[in-house]
Amino acid sequence: MINPDEFIGREEELGQLYQLLQNNSRIAISAIAGMGGVGKTELAIQYGRRYLGEYPGGVYWFFLRGGDLAAQLIQFTIARYPNFALPEQLQDPVRQVEYCLQHWDAGKALLILDDVADYGEVKPYLEILPARFQVVITTRRQGLGGRKVQQLPLGVLPRRDALRLLALLVGRERLLAEPWQARRLCQWLGYLPLGLELVGRYLARKPKLALAEMLRGLEKKRIEHLALNKPDADITNPVSIPAAFELSWDELDETARGVMLMLGVFALAPIPWELVEKCLSEMDAEELEETRDENLVSLHLLQRQDKGLYKLHPLIREFCQMKLAETEEQQQFKAAFAHVMLDIAQQIPQQPTRDLILELTPYIPHLAEVADCLTGCLSDEDFDWPANGLGRFYQGQGLYAQAETWYRQCLDKTEERLDIDHPSITANLNNLAQLYRAQGKHREAEHLLLQAIKIDRRSLSTNPLHLAAHLSNLAQLYRAQERYIEAEPLFLEVLYIDQQSLPKNHPDLATDLNNLAGLYYAQEKCSKAESLYLQALHIDYSLPKEHPQLATHLNNLALLYCFQKRYSEAEPRYLQAIDIDRRLLVQHHPQLATHLYNLAMLYSHQERYAEAEGKLQEALEISERTLGEWHLDTIETRKCLETLQQALQGSN
């Protein structure tokens, strides 16, 4: 038992328990419910110790895991009262317990029943308790006893209290010397009191062991680390972390254990339940839900988060992974998870809409888990999809640093795993090049695109549309650098491939027409450019669903009209493009900033300066947020805004 002065982070729960036991029912029964290792027993004992003076009849503690309450009560009575003897005619255990209680000390008493798994086993004895008794039950079962038992859910410690507990065990100076590592250590342990106490005592025995080294050891050996498996004998419940969770595991049937093993494959993040259903598609959905609620959630092995989202405690996830490593089906569980996430990755488009990004967000940590750890479960044709999907997800929001991490990882893994001429390598070279081009890193982008095209032309197995995509991207890069003579033959080759390979109303054909139009516009060949822009828009409008590329094509035609001083034709197209951006893209997408900037320039040409200022301010805010303060687009927008504001001040 912990010294009361060292009992940290549970003052509120002690007060709640006291209030629950003050009700007006004949016998007050309260259950402290929570996962293994959360400190249920310690809370009950500390409550009995703090309020000992309120129980002149005594405070009694009985451990019920694997034990018989009637036998323990009878044995206690015989041991405590030497002259006590049960009448031979009393054979019913309930009547025997009732007789025993008549001989206990008089006055208000507290009965602590520790680790009750089945309320039905203790209910007959609770019903015969004299009114002077109050009862505290600790249990892993949520809702134990139904309405007859008042529930006190017990969670892990808040971060601040977890750090206080660790400081108490290892010394405040060690935590102050490595504050970041101390926070990471508490987080890795999931703020679970048992984990904190075991690791804290281990560190106390090793004063020269750095917290960073302790954390590295835990990350390497996981739940099998010695610190989590050798409890000191003097702690309240001297049990290791695996043993604490094993007690709950033993209560699960084979179906529930299989679900836990599946959950252990997921990332340490809230889990959308629909993903679990897809991974375990052979199970009936209602049976799976029943297993979840009546076993896993009930035993506090799985925590319910928001609607449809569930979460494993970090150490329970480690326990599940330990169990998974012991089973012959571990590869089946991992493969099922990897293929479900593969399907999601393949649904992420190059330009995800705002709604799609919101929909995808809960899946992203689990997609990252597959990209980092489980690509070996996927075929050569599919293994790069998870990282590519993540790259698209982040690039679509203008989060280029995160996107680069995933695209780079994807390229590195394909080069390690596949033949040098494999189409996946050229695709990944192209993806990274496109990201660099969006950031204005033209030299890096050109180098990667030339590599991809060289492989495409060398490989007989290359899909001509892959070559077309890479040629188009290089041509656009040259156009942006005003290398028009180099760009035009590439664009023309792309259109030739499109016309040989695609239907007449394919969106890729619209994109490539738009790109060639952009080249002619840059060269002031306005008639050619307008014709191609209109052809591209004709295809866009023929498609069944609005797409973000329509906004791009409208913007480009508006730019041409603006250049020709056809302002009345340009403005509605800018406005339509911006409206599409606001509806389909994330709130601060760089494309919206570009289109706002262009509309501002139109207003400026028309001397509508107040309207222009508002659009430039919004464009600048988006650019600074997504591209950074020193990106070329941001600098240009800021410069234009400052010039406009100076002009406005001068006119006033």
XYZ file of C-alpha atoms in Angstrom:
652
model
C 0.000 0.000 0.000
C 1.233 3.482 -0.917
C 1.843 6.079 1.774
C -1.198 8.428 1.628
C 1.128 11.394 1.146
C 2.465 9.685 -1.990
C -0.949 8.787 -3.425
C -1.013 11.062 -6.470
C -3.708 12.161 -8.878
C -6.813 10.556 -7.356
C -8.210 13.206 -4.993
C -11.217 13.807 -7.203
C -11.992 10.082 -7.419
C -11.701 9.670 -3.640
C -14.246 12.445 -3.204
C -16.560 10.924 -5.817
C -16.391 7.525 -4.126
C -17.231 9.085 -0.774
C -20.286 10.803 -2.257
C -21.470 7.617 -3.991
C -21.432 5.754 -0.674
C -23.585 8.367 1.046
C -26.798 7.458 -0.752
C -29.976 6.595 1.131
C -30.400 3.018 -0.072
C -30.375 0.201 2.482
C -26.823 -0.792 1.547
C -24.522 1.510 -0.444
C -22.588 -0.465 -3.069
C -20.109 1.229 -5.409
C -17.885 -0.329 -8.067
C -14.532 1.128 -9.112
C -14.231 -0.068 -12.716
C -11.234 0.173 -15.015
C -8.550 -1.640 -16.966
C -5.846 -3.715 -15.330
C -3.090 -1.628 -13.760
C -5.126 1.561 -13.481
C -5.054 1.565 -9.675
C -8.504 0.312 -8.651
C -7.246 -1.671 -5.643
C -5.051 1.176 -4.417
C -7.938 3.634 -4.654
C -10.193 1.336 -2.617
C -7.506 0.782 0.035
C -6.680 4.483 0.248
C -10.381 5.242 0.634
C -10.651 2.768 3.517
C -7.563 4.216 5.136
C -8.633 7.848 4.780
C -12.133 7.268 6.168
C -11.221 4.586 8.709
C -12.623 6.728 11.533
C -16.078 6.656 9.962
C -16.234 2.856 10.229
C -16.170 1.827 13.912
C -17.311 -1.628 12.812
C -14.119 -2.030 10.768
C -12.808 -1.982 7.221
C -12.515 -5.445 5.631
C -10.716 -6.352 2.392
C -11.212 -9.598 0.440
C -9.534 -10.579 -2.822
C -12.049 -12.270 -5.086
C -10.042 -13.176 -8.206
C -10.281 -16.971 -8.222
C -11.535 -16.952 -4.630
C -14.834 -17.804 -2.943
C -16.360 -14.943 -0.939
C -18.318 -17.197 1.425
C -15.251 -19.293 2.247
C -13.135 -16.187 2.872
C -15.754 -14.582 5.120
C -16.143 -17.767 7.158
C -12.374 -18.298 7.470
C -11.913 -14.680 8.544
C -14.605 -14.980 11.211
C -13.105 -18.174 12.631
C -9.632 -16.627 12.695
C -10.742 -13.324 14.249
C -13.068 -14.743 16.906
C -11.438 -17.796 18.606
C -14.645 -18.944 20.328
C -16.719 -18.782 17.153
C -18.162 -21.962 15.626
C -20.730 -22.525 12.889
C -23.783 -24.560 13.896
C -23.665 -27.940 12.186
C -27.240 -27.598 10.933
C -26.266 -24.553 8.787
C -25.254 -25.980 5.405
C -26.328 -23.179 3.038
C -23.320 -20.837 2.409
C -25.588 -17.771 2.403
C -27.015 -18.665 5.833
C -23.506 -19.436 7.091
C -22.275 -15.986 6.037
C -25.325 -14.348 7.573
C -24.551 -16.098 10.881
C -20.908 -15.012 10.717
C -21.782 -11.351 10.197
C -23.859 -11.370 13.372
C -20.640 -11.946 15.333
C -18.597 -9.173 13.743
C -17.878 -5.914 15.567
C -20.857 -3.597 15.855
C -21.126 -0.278 14.050
C -20.836 1.049 10.533
C -18.461 -1.112 8.462
C -16.822 -1.049 5.035
C -16.446 -4.191 2.946
C -13.927 -4.017 0.063
C -14.321 -6.783 -2.516
C -11.286 -6.636 -4.765
C -11.256 -7.809 -8.404
C -14.800 -9.110 -8.832
C -15.296 -10.716 -12.233
C -18.873 -11.995 -11.868
C -21.439 -10.053 -9.848
C -23.655 -13.122 -9.670
C -21.088 -14.833 -7.439
C -21.227 -12.115 -4.765
C -24.822 -10.922 -5.132
C -26.427 -13.450 -2.696
C -24.081 -12.335 0.082
C -24.523 -8.632 -0.581
C -28.289 -9.019 -0.321
C -28.055 -10.302 3.273
C -25.625 -7.683 4.543
C -26.897 -5.661 7.505
C -27.711 -2.023 6.714
C -24.644 -0.863 8.633
C -22.392 -2.114 5.814
C -21.106 -0.129 2.861
C -19.464 -2.000 -0.025
C -16.713 -1.000 -2.455
C -16.104 -3.366 -5.365
C -13.160 -3.185 -7.753
C -13.677 -4.756 -11.150
C -12.503 -4.829 -14.732
C -16.111 -5.213 -15.837
C -17.947 -2.121 -17.018
C -21.476 -1.860 -15.599
C -20.984 -4.697 -13.089
C -24.205 -5.302 -11.151
C -26.327 -3.056 -13.336
C -28.434 -0.398 -11.637
C -27.965 -1.846 -8.165
C -24.304 -0.849 -8.157
C -23.150 2.748 -8.480
C -20.291 2.996 -10.964
C -17.042 4.946 -10.598
C -15.083 4.634 -13.873
C -11.343 4.968 -13.288
C -9.109 6.088 -16.138
C -5.371 6.606 -16.487
C -3.649 9.529 -14.791
C -3.614 12.996 -16.341
C -0.200 13.809 -17.835
C 0.700 16.236 -15.054
C -0.047 13.684 -12.332
C 1.808 10.963 -14.248
C 4.907 13.167 -14.242
C 4.433 13.876 -10.521
C 4.264 10.143 -9.793
C 7.380 9.480 -11.863
C 9.201 12.341 -10.106
C 8.259 10.877 -6.724
C 9.741 7.520 -7.707
C 12.936 8.587 -9.483
C 13.589 12.048 -8.115
C 12.569 15.435 -9.462
C 16.135 16.277 -10.504
C 16.279 13.400 -13.018
C 13.074 14.562 -14.663
C 14.270 18.165 -14.810
C 17.486 16.960 -16.459
C 15.504 15.230 -19.250
C 12.039 16.875 -19.311
C 11.185 15.913 -22.889
C 12.210 12.285 -22.343
C 10.168 12.188 -19.125
C 7.056 13.274 -21.014
C 7.733 10.749 -23.780
C 8.235 7.994 -21.206
C 4.892 8.753 -19.552
C 3.226 8.849 -22.962
C 4.752 5.507 -24.010
C 3.357 3.971 -20.810
C -0.037 5.465 -21.580
C -0.074 7.236 -18.170
C -0.996 3.888 -16.587
C -0.191 3.942 -12.837
C 1.118 0.355 -12.736
C 3.413 0.981 -15.711
C 4.660 4.239 -14.210
C 5.336 2.596 -10.847
C 7.166 -0.389 -12.340
C 9.360 1.759 -14.578
C 9.860 4.360 -11.850
C 11.079 1.759 -9.371
C 13.327 0.222 -12.033
C 14.892 3.633 -12.672
C 15.254 4.234 -8.934
C 17.327 1.046 -8.698
C 19.514 2.297 -11.572
C 20.380 5.922 -10.740
C 22.846 6.219 -13.630
C 20.355 5.066 -16.282
C 19.237 8.015 -18.430
C 15.530 8.384 -19.178
C 16.338 8.464 -22.899
C 18.131 5.126 -22.593
C 15.209 3.697 -20.620
C 12.836 4.800 -23.372
C 15.029 3.265 -26.086
C 15.038 0.011 -24.156
C 11.244 -0.006 -23.910
C 10.859 0.787 -27.604
C 13.196 -2.091 -28.464
C 11.975 -4.805 -26.076
C 8.412 -3.483 -25.818
C 6.204 -5.092 -23.195
C 8.795 -7.813 -22.533
C 11.250 -5.311 -21.012
C 12.473 -6.374 -17.572
C 11.160 -3.147 -16.005
C 7.579 -4.148 -16.825
C 7.983 -7.760 -15.747
C 9.691 -7.707 -12.313
C 7.481 -5.910 -9.774
C 8.768 -5.206 -6.275
C 7.074 -7.255 -3.578
C 6.058 -4.180 -1.557
C 3.754 -2.561 -4.120
C 0.009 -2.877 -3.571
C -0.522 -5.393 -6.343
C 2.856 -6.989 -7.190
C 2.059 -8.045 -10.747
C 3.803 -7.463 -14.071
C 2.134 -5.583 -16.923
C 1.665 -8.742 -19.050
C 0.250 -10.615 -16.038
C -2.167 -7.769 -15.272
C -3.557 -7.917 -18.799
C -3.453 -11.722 -18.903
C -6.202 -11.802 -16.266
C -8.557 -10.002 -18.647
C -7.336 -12.065 -21.607
C -8.267 -15.248 -19.752
C -11.889 -14.083 -19.580
C -12.169 -13.791 -23.372
C -13.457 -16.525 -25.651
C -11.622 -17.419 -28.861
C -13.694 -15.001 -30.953
C -12.944 -12.057 -28.675
C -9.258 -12.970 -28.599
C -9.186 -12.979 -32.388
C -10.700 -9.494 -32.461
C -8.077 -8.276 -29.973
C -5.288 -9.716 -32.124
C -6.728 -7.893 -35.129
C -6.922 -4.632 -33.173
C -3.290 -5.033 -32.158
C -2.233 -4.684 -35.807
C -3.764 -1.197 -36.087
C -1.795 1.966 -35.334
C -1.816 3.528 -31.884
C -4.669 5.885 -32.789
C -8.482 5.895 -32.709
C -9.717 3.010 -34.853
C -12.749 3.466 -37.154
C -14.843 0.385 -36.414
C -15.771 0.002 -40.076
C -12.113 -0.872 -40.752
C -12.290 -3.683 -38.194
C -15.432 -4.988 -39.892
C -13.628 -5.007 -43.241
C -10.581 -6.755 -41.782
C -12.798 -9.416 -40.189
C -15.300 -9.601 -43.039
C -15.872 -13.317 -42.449
C -17.537 -12.467 -39.109
C -21.165 -11.424 -38.864
C -21.300 -7.669 -38.157
C -23.787 -8.069 -35.292
C -21.703 -10.817 -33.684
C -18.615 -8.637 -34.008
C -20.426 -5.708 -32.384
C -21.644 -7.929 -29.556
C -18.105 -9.198 -28.962
C -16.812 -5.633 -28.926
C -19.372 -4.287 -26.463
C -19.931 -7.248 -24.139
C -16.324 -8.393 -23.919
C -13.720 -5.863 -24.999
C -15.351 -2.595 -23.949
C -16.920 -4.216 -20.901
C -13.519 -5.450 -19.690
C -11.892 -2.065 -20.417
C -9.627 -3.657 -23.026
C -11.036 -1.309 -25.659
C -12.065 2.299 -25.099
C -14.991 3.904 -26.891
C -14.056 7.319 -28.327
C -16.277 9.345 -30.669
C -19.057 7.729 -32.652
C -17.665 4.759 -34.536
C -14.145 5.216 -33.113
C -12.396 2.947 -30.593
C -8.934 2.990 -29.055
C -6.502 0.583 -27.413
C -4.396 1.723 -24.483
C -0.726 1.796 -25.611
C 0.307 -1.032 -23.273
C -2.710 -3.158 -24.179
C -1.715 -2.723 -27.823
C 1.789 -3.916 -26.899
C 0.225 -6.889 -25.114
C -1.871 -7.716 -28.203
C 1.210 -7.570 -30.404
C 3.021 -9.904 -28.003
C 0.102 -12.333 -28.262
C 0.010 -11.897 -32.031
C 3.659 -12.922 -32.290
C 2.787 -16.166 -30.506
C 0.059 -17.211 -32.945
C 0.419 -18.955 -36.294
C -2.167 -16.614 -37.831
C -0.217 -13.388 -37.337
C 0.523 -13.005 -41.059
C -3.158 -13.462 -41.882
C -4.149 -10.664 -39.487
C -1.450 -8.359 -40.846
C -2.305 -9.111 -44.475
C -6.018 -8.486 -43.891
C -5.253 -5.091 -42.360
C -2.741 -4.172 -45.068
C -5.178 -4.970 -47.896
C -8.041 -3.018 -46.308
C -5.786 0.031 -46.030
C -4.514 -0.561 -49.579
C -8.085 -0.180 -50.847
C -8.352 3.157 -49.065
C -4.991 4.385 -50.372
C -6.058 3.611 -53.940
C -9.133 5.825 -53.520
C -7.121 8.977 -52.721
C -7.009 11.160 -55.861
C -4.277 13.591 -56.882
C -6.440 16.502 -55.717
C -8.560 15.323 -52.773
C -11.518 17.542 -51.964
C -12.104 19.074 -48.541
C -14.891 16.614 -47.757
C -12.731 13.667 -48.785
C -9.841 14.883 -46.621
C -12.149 15.110 -43.599
C -13.469 11.640 -44.385
C -9.965 10.199 -44.760
C -8.414 11.807 -41.666
C -9.264 8.999 -39.169
C -7.694 6.446 -41.544
C -4.366 8.233 -41.988
C -2.474 6.899 -38.907
C -3.437 3.350 -39.909
C -2.384 3.932 -43.505
C 0.950 5.182 -42.162
C 1.273 2.009 -40.072
C 0.998 -0.090 -43.242
C 3.389 2.166 -45.177
C 5.968 1.964 -42.385
C 5.651 -1.632 -41.223
C 3.493 -3.866 -43.408
C 4.395 -3.329 -47.076
C 5.814 -6.854 -47.041
C 2.211 -8.102 -46.934
C 1.489 -6.454 -50.297
C 2.467 -7.429 -53.830
C 5.113 -5.698 -55.942
C 2.322 -3.949 -57.847
C 0.638 -2.599 -54.718
C 3.149 -2.108 -51.915
C 3.898 1.547 -52.767
C 0.246 2.620 -52.698
C -0.006 3.363 -48.941
C 2.917 5.828 -48.949
C 1.754 7.358 -52.233
C -1.742 7.781 -50.835
C -0.290 9.586 -47.834
C 1.740 11.807 -50.148
C -1.403 12.746 -52.074
C -3.333 13.344 -48.849
C -0.780 15.848 -47.566
C 0.058 17.446 -50.911
C -3.655 18.016 -51.488
C -3.665 20.203 -48.372
C -0.505 22.078 -49.292
C 1.426 20.274 -46.531
C 4.486 19.763 -48.684
C 7.008 18.736 -46.027
C 4.833 15.816 -44.903
C 4.090 14.884 -48.512
C 7.802 14.844 -49.382
C 8.534 12.467 -46.503
C 6.084 9.900 -47.868
C 6.971 10.323 -51.548
C 10.672 9.991 -50.709
C 10.020 6.883 -48.607
C 7.964 5.431 -51.436
C 10.720 6.011 -53.987
C 13.398 4.581 -51.707
C 11.397 1.405 -51.064
C 10.554 0.826 -54.734
C 14.218 1.217 -55.703
C 15.163 -1.312 -53.021
C 12.492 -3.848 -53.935
C 11.961 -3.604 -57.703
C 13.948 -3.831 -60.926
C 15.398 -0.505 -62.086
C 13.086 -0.378 -65.140
C 9.891 -1.139 -63.234
C 7.010 1.294 -64.007
C 6.460 1.920 -60.295
C 9.878 3.549 -60.059
C 9.091 6.011 -62.854
C 5.704 6.755 -61.286
C 7.327 7.542 -57.956
C 10.040 9.663 -59.574
C 7.243 11.610 -61.236
C 5.262 12.042 -58.000
C 8.229 13.483 -56.163
C 9.067 15.694 -59.140
C 5.531 17.101 -59.160
C 5.804 17.937 -55.498
C 9.086 19.762 -56.100
C 7.571 21.645 -59.043
C 4.682 22.808 -56.841
C 7.260 24.204 -54.424
C 9.259 25.956 -57.133
C 12.184 23.504 -56.871
C 12.601 23.307 -60.646
C 16.097 21.857 -60.840
C 15.230 18.926 -58.569
C 11.981 18.320 -60.453
C 13.656 18.316 -63.891
C 16.305 15.835 -62.777
C 13.671 13.374 -61.541
C 11.454 13.737 -64.630
C 14.335 13.146 -67.018
C 15.156 9.982 -65.069
C 11.554 8.792 -65.362
C 11.298 9.493 -69.097
C 14.621 7.772 -69.776
C 13.342 4.627 -68.051
C 9.970 4.896 -69.874
C 11.585 5.058 -73.304
C 14.011 2.254 -72.461
C 11.380 -0.126 -71.121
C 9.221 -1.987 -73.644
C 6.600 -2.688 -70.974
C 5.864 0.989 -70.265
C 2.238 2.050 -70.642
C 2.252 4.888 -73.230
C -0.017 6.932 -70.955
C 2.641 6.798 -68.228
C 5.154 8.205 -70.696
C 2.619 10.858 -71.717
C 2.116 11.929 -68.100
C 5.828 12.286 -67.502
C 6.383 14.155 -70.782
C 3.535 16.507 -69.911
C 4.955 17.269 -66.503
C 8.397 18.010 -67.945
C 6.821 20.230 -70.604
C 4.932 22.178 -67.929
C 8.136 22.606 -65.997
C 9.885 24.001 -69.096
C 6.946 26.323 -69.747
C 7.203 27.672 -66.193
C 10.889 28.379 -66.880
C 10.031 30.040 -70.241
C 11.835 27.267 -72.120
C 9.073 27.272 -74.736
C 10.999 25.737 -77.621
C 11.791 22.673 -75.493
C 8.252 22.452 -74.132
C 6.173 22.495 -77.357
C 7.330 19.188 -78.928
C 6.782 17.468 -75.595
C 3.190 18.776 -75.356
C 2.483 17.738 -78.941
C 3.822 14.240 -78.295
C 1.555 14.011 -75.258
C -1.535 14.945 -77.274
C -0.614 12.414 -79.946
C -0.424 9.656 -77.307
C -3.742 10.810 -75.787
C -5.534 10.731 -79.119
C -4.238 7.214 -79.764
C -5.081 5.883 -76.310
C -7.978 7.801 -74.686
C -11.701 8.409 -75.335
C -12.564 11.830 -76.741
C -14.082 13.067 -73.460
C -11.413 11.793 -71.075
C -10.407 14.301 -68.325
C -6.705 13.668 -68.973
C -7.174 14.838 -72.557
C -8.781 18.034 -71.213
C -5.795 18.566 -68.955
C -3.296 18.116 -71.768
C -5.233 20.457 -74.084
C -5.214 23.019 -71.289
C -1.474 22.615 -70.835
C -0.674 23.192 -74.509
C -3.020 26.180 -74.466
C -1.017 27.557 -71.562
C 2.153 27.298 -73.608
C 0.591 29.229 -76.502
C -0.774 31.836 -74.089
C 2.704 32.320 -72.645
C 3.934 32.951 -76.210
C 1.001 35.351 -76.827
C -0.485 33.039 -79.466
C -3.914 33.950 -78.132
C -6.130 32.508 -80.853
C -4.525 29.064 -80.601
C -4.645 29.217 -76.824
C -8.347 30.167 -76.630
C -9.352 27.377 -78.995
C -7.554 24.761 -76.889
C -8.886 26.153 -73.589
C -12.455 25.961 -74.898
C -11.893 22.383 -76.088
C -10.656 21.455 -72.610
C -13.650 23.095 -70.898
C -16.034 21.369 -73.312
C -14.676 18.030 -72.067
C -14.823 19.173 -68.413
C -18.494 20.141 -68.690
C -19.326 16.809 -70.339
C -18.082 14.866 -67.314
C -20.695 13.575 -64.857
C -19.251 15.233 -61.729
C -17.593 18.574 -60.979
C -13.829 18.235 -60.487
C -11.206 20.643 -59.081
C -9.467 20.690 -62.493
C -12.486 22.579 -63.871
C -11.506 25.480 -61.599
C -7.972 25.403 -62.996
C -9.153 25.429 -66.597
C -11.632 28.264 -65.963
C -8.906 30.277 -64.264
C -6.560 29.775 -67.203
C -9.114 30.923 -69.751
C -9.852 33.940 -67.553
C -6.141 34.775 -67.513
C -6.138 34.786 -71.304
C -9.209 37.043 -71.440
C -7.646 39.345 -68.881
C -4.498 39.583 -71.002
C -6.715 40.543 -73.954
C -8.531 43.110 -71.744
C -11.765 41.108 -72.110
C -12.504 41.778 -68.439
C -16.251 41.188 -68.542
C -15.610 37.653 -69.856
C -12.767 36.987 -67.422
C -14.466 37.950 -64.142
C -17.299 35.353 -64.109
C -14.815 32.598 -64.890
C -12.559 33.655 -62.013
C -15.549 33.768 -59.685
C -16.718 30.340 -60.811
C -13.215 28.912 -60.300
C -12.994 30.374 -56.778
C -16.447 29.052 -55.930
C -15.373 25.542 -56.975
C -12.165 25.870 -54.932
C -14.070 26.881 -51.799
C -16.494 23.999 -52.147
C -14.138 21.212 -53.149
C -10.699 22.007 -51.724
C -9.462 22.369 -48.163
C -9.895 25.800 -46.625
C -6.333 27.050 -47.185
C -5.347 25.303 -50.412
C -2.629 27.060 -52.467
C -4.770 26.799 -55.615
C -7.393 29.034 -54.009
C -4.668 31.580 -53.232
C -3.594 31.575 -56.893
C -7.124 32.131 -58.165
C -7.793 34.885 -55.608
C -4.569 36.598 -56.654
C -5.575 36.475 -60.311
C -9.009 37.940 -59.573
C -7.344 40.693 -57.545
C -5.175 41.557 -60.544
C -8.322 41.835 -62.679
C -9.910 44.200 -60.149
C -6.711 46.211 -60.025
C -6.725 46.617 -63.816
C -10.302 47.883 -63.513
C -9.275 50.259 -60.687
C -11.531 48.365 -58.233
C -8.822 48.655 -55.616
C -10.836 47.971 -52.466
C -12.072 44.660 -53.894
C -8.574 43.813 -55.071
C -7.135 44.479 -51.608
C -9.525 42.022 -49.940
C -8.682 39.245 -52.389
C -4.934 39.836 -52.048
C -5.115 39.793 -48.249
C -6.888 36.432 -48.312
C -4.450 35.075 -50.907
C -1.469 36.216 -48.824
C -2.839 34.620 -45.661
C -3.278 31.291 -47.461
C 0.157 31.439 -49.101
C 1.961 32.242 -45.858
C 0.133 29.419 -44.122
C 0.679 26.725 -46.734
C 3.760 27.727 -48.731
C 5.692 29.699 -46.138
C 6.692 33.350 -45.903
C 9.579 33.069 -48.365
C 7.973 31.086 -51.168
C 8.073 32.941 -54.500
C 4.263 33.053 -54.719
C 4.017 34.426 -51.181
C 6.629 37.093 -51.846
C 4.906 38.142 -55.083
C 1.493 38.358 -53.391
C 2.897 40.385 -50.490
C 4.662 42.742 -52.891
C 1.477 43.327 -54.901
C -0.560 43.930 -51.762
C 1.952 46.461 -50.430
C 2.014 48.282 -53.779
C -1.781 48.374 -53.883
C -2.061 49.645 -50.305
C 0.478 52.390 -51.001
C -1.545 53.423 -54.032
C -4.727 53.501 -51.945
C -3.049 55.631 -49.267
C -1.721 57.998 -51.913
C -5.161 58.436 -53.435
C -6.592 59.279 -50.009
